[in-house]
Short mmCIF file of C-alpha atoms in Angstrom, two decimals:
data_model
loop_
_atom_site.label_atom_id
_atom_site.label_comp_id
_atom_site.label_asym_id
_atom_site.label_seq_id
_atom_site.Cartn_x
_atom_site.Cartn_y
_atom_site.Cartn_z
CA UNK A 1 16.25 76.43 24.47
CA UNK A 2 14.21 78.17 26.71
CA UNK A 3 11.13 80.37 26.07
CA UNK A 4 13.40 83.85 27.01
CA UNK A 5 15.85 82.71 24.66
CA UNK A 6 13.46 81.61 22.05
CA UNK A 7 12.14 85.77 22.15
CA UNK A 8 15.18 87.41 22.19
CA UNK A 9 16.14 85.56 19.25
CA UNK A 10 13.19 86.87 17.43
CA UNK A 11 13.84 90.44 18.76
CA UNK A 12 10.63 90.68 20.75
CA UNK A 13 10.09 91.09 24.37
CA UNK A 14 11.86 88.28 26.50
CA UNK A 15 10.00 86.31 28.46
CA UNK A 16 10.84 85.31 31.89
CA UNK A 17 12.32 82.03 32.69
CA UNK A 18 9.94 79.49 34.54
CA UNK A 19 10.49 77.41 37.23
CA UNK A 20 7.73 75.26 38.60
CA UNK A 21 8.13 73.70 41.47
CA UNK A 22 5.70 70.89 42.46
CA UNK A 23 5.04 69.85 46.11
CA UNK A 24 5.56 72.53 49.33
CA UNK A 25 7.22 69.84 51.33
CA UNK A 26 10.48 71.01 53.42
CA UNK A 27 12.51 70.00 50.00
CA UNK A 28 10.27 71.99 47.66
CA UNK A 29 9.42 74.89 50.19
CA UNK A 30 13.57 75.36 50.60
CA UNK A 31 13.56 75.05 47.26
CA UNK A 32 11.13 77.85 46.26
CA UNK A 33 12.07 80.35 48.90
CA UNK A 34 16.38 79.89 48.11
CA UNK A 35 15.40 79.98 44.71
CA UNK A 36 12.95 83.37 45.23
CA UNK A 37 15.28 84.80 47.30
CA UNK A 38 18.11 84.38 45.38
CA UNK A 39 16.73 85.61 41.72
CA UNK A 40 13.84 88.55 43.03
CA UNK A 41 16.78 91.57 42.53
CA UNK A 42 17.05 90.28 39.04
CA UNK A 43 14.55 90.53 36.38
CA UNK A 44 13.50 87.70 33.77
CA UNK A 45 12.64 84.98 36.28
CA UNK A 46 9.18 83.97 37.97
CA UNK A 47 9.28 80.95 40.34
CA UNK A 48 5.45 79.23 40.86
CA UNK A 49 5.39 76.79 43.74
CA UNK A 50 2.44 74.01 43.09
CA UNK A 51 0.81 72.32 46.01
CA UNK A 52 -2.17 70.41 46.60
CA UNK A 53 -2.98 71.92 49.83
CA UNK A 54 -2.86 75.69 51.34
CA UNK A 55 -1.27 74.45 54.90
CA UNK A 56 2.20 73.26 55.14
CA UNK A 57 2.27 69.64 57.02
CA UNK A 58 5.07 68.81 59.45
CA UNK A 59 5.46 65.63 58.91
CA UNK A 60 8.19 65.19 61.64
CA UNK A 61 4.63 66.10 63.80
CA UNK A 62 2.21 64.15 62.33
CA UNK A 63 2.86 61.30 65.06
CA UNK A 64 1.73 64.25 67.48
CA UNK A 65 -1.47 65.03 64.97
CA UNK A 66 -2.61 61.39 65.25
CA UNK A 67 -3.40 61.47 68.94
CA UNK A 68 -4.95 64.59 68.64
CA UNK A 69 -2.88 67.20 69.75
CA UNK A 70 -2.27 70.69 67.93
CA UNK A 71 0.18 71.50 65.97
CA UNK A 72 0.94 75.05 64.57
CA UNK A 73 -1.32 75.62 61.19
CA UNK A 74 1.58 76.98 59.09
CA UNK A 75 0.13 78.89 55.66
CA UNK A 76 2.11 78.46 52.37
CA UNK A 77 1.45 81.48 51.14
CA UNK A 78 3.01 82.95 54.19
CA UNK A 79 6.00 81.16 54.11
CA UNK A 80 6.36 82.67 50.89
CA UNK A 81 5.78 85.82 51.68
CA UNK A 82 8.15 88.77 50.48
CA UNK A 83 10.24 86.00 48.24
CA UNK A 84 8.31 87.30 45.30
CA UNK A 85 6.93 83.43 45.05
CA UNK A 86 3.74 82.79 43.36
CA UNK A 87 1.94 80.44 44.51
CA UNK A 88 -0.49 77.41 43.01
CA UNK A 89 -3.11 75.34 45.33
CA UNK A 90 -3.74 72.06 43.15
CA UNK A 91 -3.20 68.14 42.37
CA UNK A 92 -0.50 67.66 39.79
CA UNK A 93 -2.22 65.17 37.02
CA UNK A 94 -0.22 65.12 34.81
CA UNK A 95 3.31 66.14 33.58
CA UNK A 96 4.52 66.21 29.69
CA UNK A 97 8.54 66.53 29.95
CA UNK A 98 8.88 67.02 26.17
CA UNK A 99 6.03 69.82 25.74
CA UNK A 100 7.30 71.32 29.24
CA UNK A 101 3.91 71.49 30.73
CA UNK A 102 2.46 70.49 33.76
CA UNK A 103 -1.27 69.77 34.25
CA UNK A 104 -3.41 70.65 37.55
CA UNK A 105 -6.53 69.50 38.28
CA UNK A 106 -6.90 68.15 35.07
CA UNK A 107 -8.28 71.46 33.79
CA UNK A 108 -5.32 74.10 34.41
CA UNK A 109 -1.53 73.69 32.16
CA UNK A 110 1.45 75.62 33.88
CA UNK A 111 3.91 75.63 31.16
CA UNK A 112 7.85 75.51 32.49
CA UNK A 113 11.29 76.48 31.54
CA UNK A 114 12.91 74.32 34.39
CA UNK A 115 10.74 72.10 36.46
CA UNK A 116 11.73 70.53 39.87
CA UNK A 117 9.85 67.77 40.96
CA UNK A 118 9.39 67.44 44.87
CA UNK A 119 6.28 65.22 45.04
CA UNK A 120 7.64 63.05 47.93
CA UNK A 121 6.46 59.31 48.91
CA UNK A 122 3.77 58.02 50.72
CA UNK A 123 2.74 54.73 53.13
CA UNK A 124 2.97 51.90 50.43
CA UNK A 125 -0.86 50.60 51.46
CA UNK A 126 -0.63 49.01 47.82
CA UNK A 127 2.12 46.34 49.37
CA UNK A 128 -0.22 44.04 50.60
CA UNK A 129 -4.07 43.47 50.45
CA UNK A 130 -6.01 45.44 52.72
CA UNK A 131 -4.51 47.87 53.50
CA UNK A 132 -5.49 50.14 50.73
CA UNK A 133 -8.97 49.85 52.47
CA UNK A 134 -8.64 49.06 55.93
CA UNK A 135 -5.08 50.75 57.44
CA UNK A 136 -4.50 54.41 58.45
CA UNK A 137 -1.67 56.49 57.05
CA UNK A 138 0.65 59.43 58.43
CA UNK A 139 1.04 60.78 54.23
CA UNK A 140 -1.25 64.42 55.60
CA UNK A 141 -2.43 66.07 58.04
CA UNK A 142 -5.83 64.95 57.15
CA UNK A 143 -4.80 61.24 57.48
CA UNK A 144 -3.71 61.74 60.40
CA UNK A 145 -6.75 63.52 61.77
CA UNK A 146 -9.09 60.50 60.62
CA UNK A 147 -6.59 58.46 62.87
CA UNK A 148 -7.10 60.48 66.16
CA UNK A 149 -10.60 60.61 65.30
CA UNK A 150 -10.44 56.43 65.27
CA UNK A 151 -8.32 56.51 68.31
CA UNK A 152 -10.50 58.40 70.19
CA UNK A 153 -13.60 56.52 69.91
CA UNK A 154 -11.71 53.38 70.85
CA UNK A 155 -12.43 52.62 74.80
CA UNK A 156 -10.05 50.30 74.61
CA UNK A 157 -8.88 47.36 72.21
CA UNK A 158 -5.54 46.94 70.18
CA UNK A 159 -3.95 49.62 67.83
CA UNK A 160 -1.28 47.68 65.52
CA UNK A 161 1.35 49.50 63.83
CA UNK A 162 2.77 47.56 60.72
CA UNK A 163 6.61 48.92 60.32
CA UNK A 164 9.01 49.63 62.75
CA UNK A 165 11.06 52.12 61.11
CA UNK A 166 11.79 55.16 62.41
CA UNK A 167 7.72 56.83 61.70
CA UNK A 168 6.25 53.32 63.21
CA UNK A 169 8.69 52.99 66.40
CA UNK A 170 7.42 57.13 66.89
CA UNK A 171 3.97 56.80 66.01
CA UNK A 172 3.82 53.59 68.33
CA UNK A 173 5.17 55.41 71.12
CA UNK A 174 2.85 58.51 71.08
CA UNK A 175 -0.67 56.15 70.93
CA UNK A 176 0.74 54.46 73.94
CA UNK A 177 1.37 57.47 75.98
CA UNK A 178 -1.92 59.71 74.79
CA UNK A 179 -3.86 56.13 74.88
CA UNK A 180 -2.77 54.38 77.72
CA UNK A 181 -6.05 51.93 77.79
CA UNK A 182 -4.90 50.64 74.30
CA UNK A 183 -2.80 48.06 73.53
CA UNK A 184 -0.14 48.99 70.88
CA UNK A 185 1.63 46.55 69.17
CA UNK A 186 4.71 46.99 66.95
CA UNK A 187 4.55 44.52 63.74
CA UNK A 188 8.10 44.71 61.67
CA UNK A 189 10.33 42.61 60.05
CA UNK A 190 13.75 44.33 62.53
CA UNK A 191 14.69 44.94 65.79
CA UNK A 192 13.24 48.44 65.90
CA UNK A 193 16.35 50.89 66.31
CA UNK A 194 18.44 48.34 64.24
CA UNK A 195 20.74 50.87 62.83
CA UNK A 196 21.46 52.37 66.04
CA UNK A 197 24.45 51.84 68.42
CA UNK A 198 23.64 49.12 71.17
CA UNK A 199 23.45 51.69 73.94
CA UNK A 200 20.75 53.83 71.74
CA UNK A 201 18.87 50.65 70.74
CA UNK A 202 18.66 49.33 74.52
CA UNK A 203 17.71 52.56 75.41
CA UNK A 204 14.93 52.39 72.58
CA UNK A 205 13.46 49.03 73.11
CA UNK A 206 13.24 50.27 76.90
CA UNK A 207 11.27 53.25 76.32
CA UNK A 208 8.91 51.03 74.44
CA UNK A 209 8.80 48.73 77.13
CA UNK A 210 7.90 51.34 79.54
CA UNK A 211 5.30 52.56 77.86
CA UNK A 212 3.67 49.42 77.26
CA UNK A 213 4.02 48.95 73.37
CA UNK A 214 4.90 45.09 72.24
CA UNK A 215 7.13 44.69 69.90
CA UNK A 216 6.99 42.02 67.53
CA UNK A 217 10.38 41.51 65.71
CA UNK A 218 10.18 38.66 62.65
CA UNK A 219 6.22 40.02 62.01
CA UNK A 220 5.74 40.09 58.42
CA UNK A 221 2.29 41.71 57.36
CA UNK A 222 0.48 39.92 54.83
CA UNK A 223 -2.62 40.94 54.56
CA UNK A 224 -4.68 44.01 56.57
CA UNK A 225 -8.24 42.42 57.11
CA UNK A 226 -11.30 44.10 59.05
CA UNK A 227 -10.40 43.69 62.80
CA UNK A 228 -7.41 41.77 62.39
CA UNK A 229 -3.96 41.60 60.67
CA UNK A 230 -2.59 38.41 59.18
CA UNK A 231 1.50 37.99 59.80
CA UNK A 232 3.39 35.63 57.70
CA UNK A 233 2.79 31.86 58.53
CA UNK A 234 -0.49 32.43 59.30
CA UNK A 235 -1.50 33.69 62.39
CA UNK A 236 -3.63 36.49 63.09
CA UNK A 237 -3.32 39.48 65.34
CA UNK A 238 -6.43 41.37 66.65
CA UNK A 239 -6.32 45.10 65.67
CA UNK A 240 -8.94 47.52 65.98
CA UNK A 241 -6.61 50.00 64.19
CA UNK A 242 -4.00 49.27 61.61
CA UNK A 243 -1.55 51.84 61.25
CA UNK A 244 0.83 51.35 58.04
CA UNK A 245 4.01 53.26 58.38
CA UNK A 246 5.82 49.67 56.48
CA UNK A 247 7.60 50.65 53.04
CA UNK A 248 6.99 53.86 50.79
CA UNK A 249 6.18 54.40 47.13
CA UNK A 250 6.43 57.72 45.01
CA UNK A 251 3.74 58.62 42.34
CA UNK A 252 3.89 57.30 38.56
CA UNK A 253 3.59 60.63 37.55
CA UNK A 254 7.55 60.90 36.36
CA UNK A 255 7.84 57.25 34.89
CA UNK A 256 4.46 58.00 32.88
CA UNK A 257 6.30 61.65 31.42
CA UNK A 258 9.32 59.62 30.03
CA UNK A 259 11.53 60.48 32.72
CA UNK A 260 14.28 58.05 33.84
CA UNK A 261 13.10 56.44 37.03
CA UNK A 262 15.08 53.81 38.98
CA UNK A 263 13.10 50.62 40.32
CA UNK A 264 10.96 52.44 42.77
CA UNK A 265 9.99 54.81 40.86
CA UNK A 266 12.12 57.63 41.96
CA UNK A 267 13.65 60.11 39.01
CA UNK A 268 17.40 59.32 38.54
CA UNK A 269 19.58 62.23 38.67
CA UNK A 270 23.11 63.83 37.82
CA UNK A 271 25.26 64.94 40.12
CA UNK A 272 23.13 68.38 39.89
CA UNK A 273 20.22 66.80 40.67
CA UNK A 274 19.04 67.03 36.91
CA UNK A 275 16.92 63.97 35.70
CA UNK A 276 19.83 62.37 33.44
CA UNK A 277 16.89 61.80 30.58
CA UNK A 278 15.63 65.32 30.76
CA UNK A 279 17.93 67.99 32.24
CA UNK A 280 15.98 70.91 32.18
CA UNK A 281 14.02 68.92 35.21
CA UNK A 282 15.61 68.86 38.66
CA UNK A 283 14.53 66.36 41.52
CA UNK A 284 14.64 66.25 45.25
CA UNK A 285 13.71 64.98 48.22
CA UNK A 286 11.95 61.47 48.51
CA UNK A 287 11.25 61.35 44.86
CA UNK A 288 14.98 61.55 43.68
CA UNK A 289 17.70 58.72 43.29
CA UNK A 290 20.41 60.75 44.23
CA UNK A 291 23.62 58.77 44.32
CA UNK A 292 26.49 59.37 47.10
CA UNK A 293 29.32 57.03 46.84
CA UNK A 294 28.23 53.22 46.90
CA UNK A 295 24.76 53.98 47.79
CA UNK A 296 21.55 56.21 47.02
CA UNK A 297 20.15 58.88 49.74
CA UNK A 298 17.29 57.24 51.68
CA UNK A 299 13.84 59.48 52.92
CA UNK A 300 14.85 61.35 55.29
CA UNK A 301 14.05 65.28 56.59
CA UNK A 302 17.39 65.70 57.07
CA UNK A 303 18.08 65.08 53.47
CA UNK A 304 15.23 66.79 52.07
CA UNK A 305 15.99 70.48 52.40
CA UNK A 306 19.58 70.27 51.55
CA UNK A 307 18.41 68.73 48.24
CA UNK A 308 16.03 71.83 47.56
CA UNK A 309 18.13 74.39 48.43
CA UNK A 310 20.99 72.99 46.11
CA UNK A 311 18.48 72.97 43.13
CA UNK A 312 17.62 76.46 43.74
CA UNK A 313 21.50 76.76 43.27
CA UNK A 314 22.03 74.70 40.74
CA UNK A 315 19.50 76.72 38.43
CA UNK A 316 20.34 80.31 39.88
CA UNK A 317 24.03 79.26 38.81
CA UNK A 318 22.44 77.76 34.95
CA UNK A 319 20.35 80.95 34.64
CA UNK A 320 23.93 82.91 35.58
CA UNK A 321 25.95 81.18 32.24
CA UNK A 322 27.71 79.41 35.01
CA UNK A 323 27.67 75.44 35.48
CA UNK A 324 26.06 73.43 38.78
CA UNK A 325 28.34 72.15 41.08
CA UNK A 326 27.76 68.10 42.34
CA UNK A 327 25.51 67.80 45.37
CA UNK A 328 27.63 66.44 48.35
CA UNK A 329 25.53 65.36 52.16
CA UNK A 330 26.30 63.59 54.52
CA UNK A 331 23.63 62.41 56.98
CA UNK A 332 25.01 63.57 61.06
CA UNK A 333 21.99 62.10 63.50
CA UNK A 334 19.01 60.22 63.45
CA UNK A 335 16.59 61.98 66.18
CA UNK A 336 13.73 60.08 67.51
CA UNK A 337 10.36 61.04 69.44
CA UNK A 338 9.70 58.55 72.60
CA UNK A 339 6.45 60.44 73.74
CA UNK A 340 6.26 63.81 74.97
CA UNK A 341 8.61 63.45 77.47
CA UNK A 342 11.67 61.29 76.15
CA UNK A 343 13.27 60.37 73.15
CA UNK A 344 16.66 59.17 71.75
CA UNK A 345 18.75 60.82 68.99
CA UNK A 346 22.07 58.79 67.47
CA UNK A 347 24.68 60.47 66.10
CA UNK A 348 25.71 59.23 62.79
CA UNK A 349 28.74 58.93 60.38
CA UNK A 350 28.22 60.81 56.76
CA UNK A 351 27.32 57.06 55.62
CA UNK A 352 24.66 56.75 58.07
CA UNK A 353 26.54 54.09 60.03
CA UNK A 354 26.49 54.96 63.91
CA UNK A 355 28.55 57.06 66.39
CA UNK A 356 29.70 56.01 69.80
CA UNK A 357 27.98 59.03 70.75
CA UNK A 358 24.13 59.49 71.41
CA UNK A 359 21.65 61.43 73.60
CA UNK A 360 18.94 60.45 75.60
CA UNK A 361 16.22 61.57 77.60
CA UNK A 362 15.47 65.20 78.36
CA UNK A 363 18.84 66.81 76.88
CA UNK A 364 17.64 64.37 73.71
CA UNK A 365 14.02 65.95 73.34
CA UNK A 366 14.98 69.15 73.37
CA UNK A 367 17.16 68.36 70.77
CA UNK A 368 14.53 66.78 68.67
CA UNK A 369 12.05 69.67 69.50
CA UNK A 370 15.26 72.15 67.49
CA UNK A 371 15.47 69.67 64.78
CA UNK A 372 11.69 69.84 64.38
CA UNK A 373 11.46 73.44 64.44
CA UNK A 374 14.51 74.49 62.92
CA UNK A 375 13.06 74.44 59.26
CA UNK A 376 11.26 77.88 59.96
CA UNK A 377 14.30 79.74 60.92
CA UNK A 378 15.95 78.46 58.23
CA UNK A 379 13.52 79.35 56.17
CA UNK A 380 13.26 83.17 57.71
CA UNK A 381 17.44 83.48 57.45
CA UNK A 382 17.13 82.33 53.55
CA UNK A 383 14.64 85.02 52.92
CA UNK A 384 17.37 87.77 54.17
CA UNK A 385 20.22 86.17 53.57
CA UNK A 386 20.07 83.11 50.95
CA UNK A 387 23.56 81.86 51.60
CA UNK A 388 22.78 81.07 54.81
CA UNK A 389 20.91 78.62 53.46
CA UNK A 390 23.43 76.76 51.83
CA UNK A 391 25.44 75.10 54.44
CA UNK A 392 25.03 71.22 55.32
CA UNK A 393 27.18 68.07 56.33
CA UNK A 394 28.94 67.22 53.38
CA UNK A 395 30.48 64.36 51.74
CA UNK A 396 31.83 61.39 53.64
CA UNK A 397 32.05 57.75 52.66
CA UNK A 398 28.98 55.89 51.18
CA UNK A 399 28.74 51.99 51.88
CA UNK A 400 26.73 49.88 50.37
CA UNK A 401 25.26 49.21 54.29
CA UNK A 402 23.97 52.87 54.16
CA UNK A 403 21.47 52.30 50.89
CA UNK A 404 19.67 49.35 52.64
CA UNK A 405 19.20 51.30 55.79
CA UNK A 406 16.39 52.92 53.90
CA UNK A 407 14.69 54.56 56.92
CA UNK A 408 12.16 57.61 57.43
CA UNK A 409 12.23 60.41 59.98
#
C-alpha cells in the first residue's frame, strides 16, 4: 500500500505518490521525462530523478571524449526542464526495498512509493588483476578525460585496448586516427565485428587495417601489469596505455536490498519490468534481466530508452487503476564509429541476428551521427507530446544465439 493510500485511509491529506528514479542515463532520463510528462496535469504524483553527477554523459561519445575532442556539456536539470521533474545530484549507497528508502551520500534518505532502478554497468576492471589499478575506463566522462590526458602526453609508444566488442573496436579506431604516432592494438577473444554479416565485418576489419590498429583475435587478458599486458599462455604485450572496454558488471547495490538478481547481478524482472521479488520496483536499462523469447536483452543504447519510457508507462497505467502491458523490442541495427570520417552500421533482425543489408562509409556516419543525437529530440517531442515517445521495434523472435551476443554500443 502506498503512502497516498495509507492517508486517505486515515482521512487526512493524501500524500503524493513517489517515484525515484536512480541514474540520468538515456534509460532513466526517458524514464523521468515520459514519466513527468505524462503525470504533471494530474495532481498526487512527484517524480525525483537521482544522479551522481549534474552533466548528462553520452556515452555513445565517450570514444570521441578520450582523444580529446568536445562534446556538447548537456545539463540534467535542463533536460528536465518544464517536466515538473525534481531533481537529486548524489551517489546512491544504499537501497532498503522493504522500508522503501533509498540512501544518498550516506547522509540523505529519499523515501519511495515506486522506485526504478537505472544504475547501468560499468568496465569489469575487477575481471582480472590489474586492471583495477593500472587500465583506463570509458564508465564517465571523467574517465575518459584522464584517458586523453594519458594519450596526450604519450609521444609515441603502444595504446592496448583489451575487448573488441563494439566500445573497444570504436574506441580503437578513434586513438588511431587522433594518435596516428601510436600504435593501437586490439586484444579480444573474437573476430571483432563477429556478429556482423561478412560484407560488414570485411568492411570492419578493413577500416582497422587502414588506420593502422592490430588486431589480435584469440588474445585473452590475464593480467594488466605496469607497462605491459599479459595474454593467456604467457606472453606479454608492451602497452603504455591499457584501455579495458572487455566484459561489464552492474553494482551490488540490488542483490545487497533483497532484490532478485540473476547471475550478473542484474534485477530480474516481469514482463512489466517489475523486479519479480519486489514489484513496487521497476528496472531498466543495463541493470535489468529483461527476458524476450529464448534470450535476455543485452547492453545496448538502443535498448535502453525503450526500457525507460515503458516504465514510465507501466506506472502511469498502475497509478491509473489500470494494469501494465508486457514490454516487447526488438533490436533493428547495430551502428558503429570508424573515426571521424567512416563507420559501418548492420542492419539487424528483432533477434539481433544480421540483415543482408548494411551501410558503409559516408551515407553510414551520418547515420550514426542521427542515432547519436537522436536521444535529444526524442527527449524534446516527449516533453510536448509523451506518446511520441512510445514507439519502438517490437517483438520478433528471440534465439538463444541473440543472449550470447552480449555486445555494447
Amino acid at each position: 500500500m502506498s503512502a497516498q493510500q495509507e492517508r486517505d485511509q486515515d482521512g487526512g491529506p493524501a500524500a503524493p505518490h513517489r517515484v525515484v528514479i536512480l541514474g540520468a542515463g538515456y534509460a532513466g532520463m526517458a524514464a523521468a521525462i515520459q514519466l513527468a510528462a505524462r503525470t504533471r496535469r494530474r495532481a498526487g504524483v512527484q517524480v525525483t530523478l537521482v544522479n551522481a553527477q549534474e552533466q548528462f554523459t553520452e556515452r555513445m561519445r565517450l570514444h570521441m571524449t578520450a582523444t580529446g575532442q568536445r562534446t556538447a556539456a548537456l545539463s540534467i536539470p535542463g533536460l528536465l526542464e518544464g517536466t515538473g521533474a525534481r531533481f537529486v545530484r548524489g551517489w546512491v549507497t544504499a537501497v532498503d526495498a522493504d522500508a522503501r528508502t533509498v540512501r544518498i551520500d550516506d547522509d540523505r534518505v529519499l523515501s519511495y512509493d515506486t522506485l526504478v532502478y537505472g544504475l547501468g554497468g560499468v568496465a569489469d576492471t575487477a575481471a582480472v588483476p590489474g586492471a583495477e589499478d593500472h587500465a583506463y575506463t570509458l564508465d564517465s566522462a571523467q574517465d575518459a578525460e584522464l584517458l586523453a590526458g594519458r594519450l596526450a602526453q604519450l609521444g609515441s609508444g603502444t595504446v592496448a585496448v583489451a575487448g573488441s566488442g563494439l566500445t573497444g573496436i570504436e574506441a580503437a579506431a578513434e586513438i588511431a586516427e587522433r594518435h596516428p604516432e601510436l600504435t593501437v592494438v586490439l586484444l579480444g577473444r573474437q573476430e571483432p565485428g563477429a556478429g556482423m554479416n561478412p560484407r560488414a565485418r570485411a568492411y570492419l576489419r578493413a577500416a582497422l587495417d587502414r588506420l593502422g590498429v592490430q588486431v589480435r583475435v584469440g588474445a585473452d587478458v590475464v593480467k594488466v601489469l605496469p607497462g605491459t599486458v599479459e595474454l593467456a599462455g604467457g606472453e606479454r604485450v608492451p602497452a603504455d596505455a591499457v584501455l579495458w572496454t572487455s566484459g561489464t558488471r552492474v553494482s551490488p547495490l540490488p542483490a545487497a536490498a533483497g532484490l532478485t538478481v540473476d547471475a550478473h547481478g542484474r534485477i530480474v524482472t516481469d514482463a512489466a519490468l517489475r523486479s519479480v521479488s519486489h514489484p513496487d520496483v521497476y528496472a531498466i536499462g543495463d541493470a535489468a534481466a529483461i527476458r524476450q523469447g529464448h534470450g535476455v536483452l543485452h547492453g545496448t543504447c538502443q535498448g535502453g530508452m525503450p526500457t525507460g519510457v515503458h516504465a514510465a508507462l507501466s506506472i502511469d497505467r498502475a497509478l491509473r487503476g489500470k494494469h501494465p502491458k508486457p514490454f516487447r523490442f526488438g533490436y533493428y541495427h547495430t551502428p558503429v564509429s570508424l573515426g571521424r570520417g567512416d563507420a559501418v552500421v548492420q542492419f539487424t533482425r528483432p533477434d539481433d541476428s544480421p540483415r543482408r543489408v548494411c551501410l558503409t562509409g559516408r551515407t553510414a556516419v551520418r547515420y550514426k551521427e542521427t542515432v547519436t543525437a537522436s536521444p535529444w529530440p526524442t527527449y524534446g517531442r516527449m516533453k510536448k507530446m509523451p506518446a511520441s515517445g512510445a514507439f519502438w521495434p517490437r517483438g520478433g523472435r528471440f534465439t538463444r544465439r541473440s543472449a550470447r551476443l552480449g555486445r555494447t554500443a
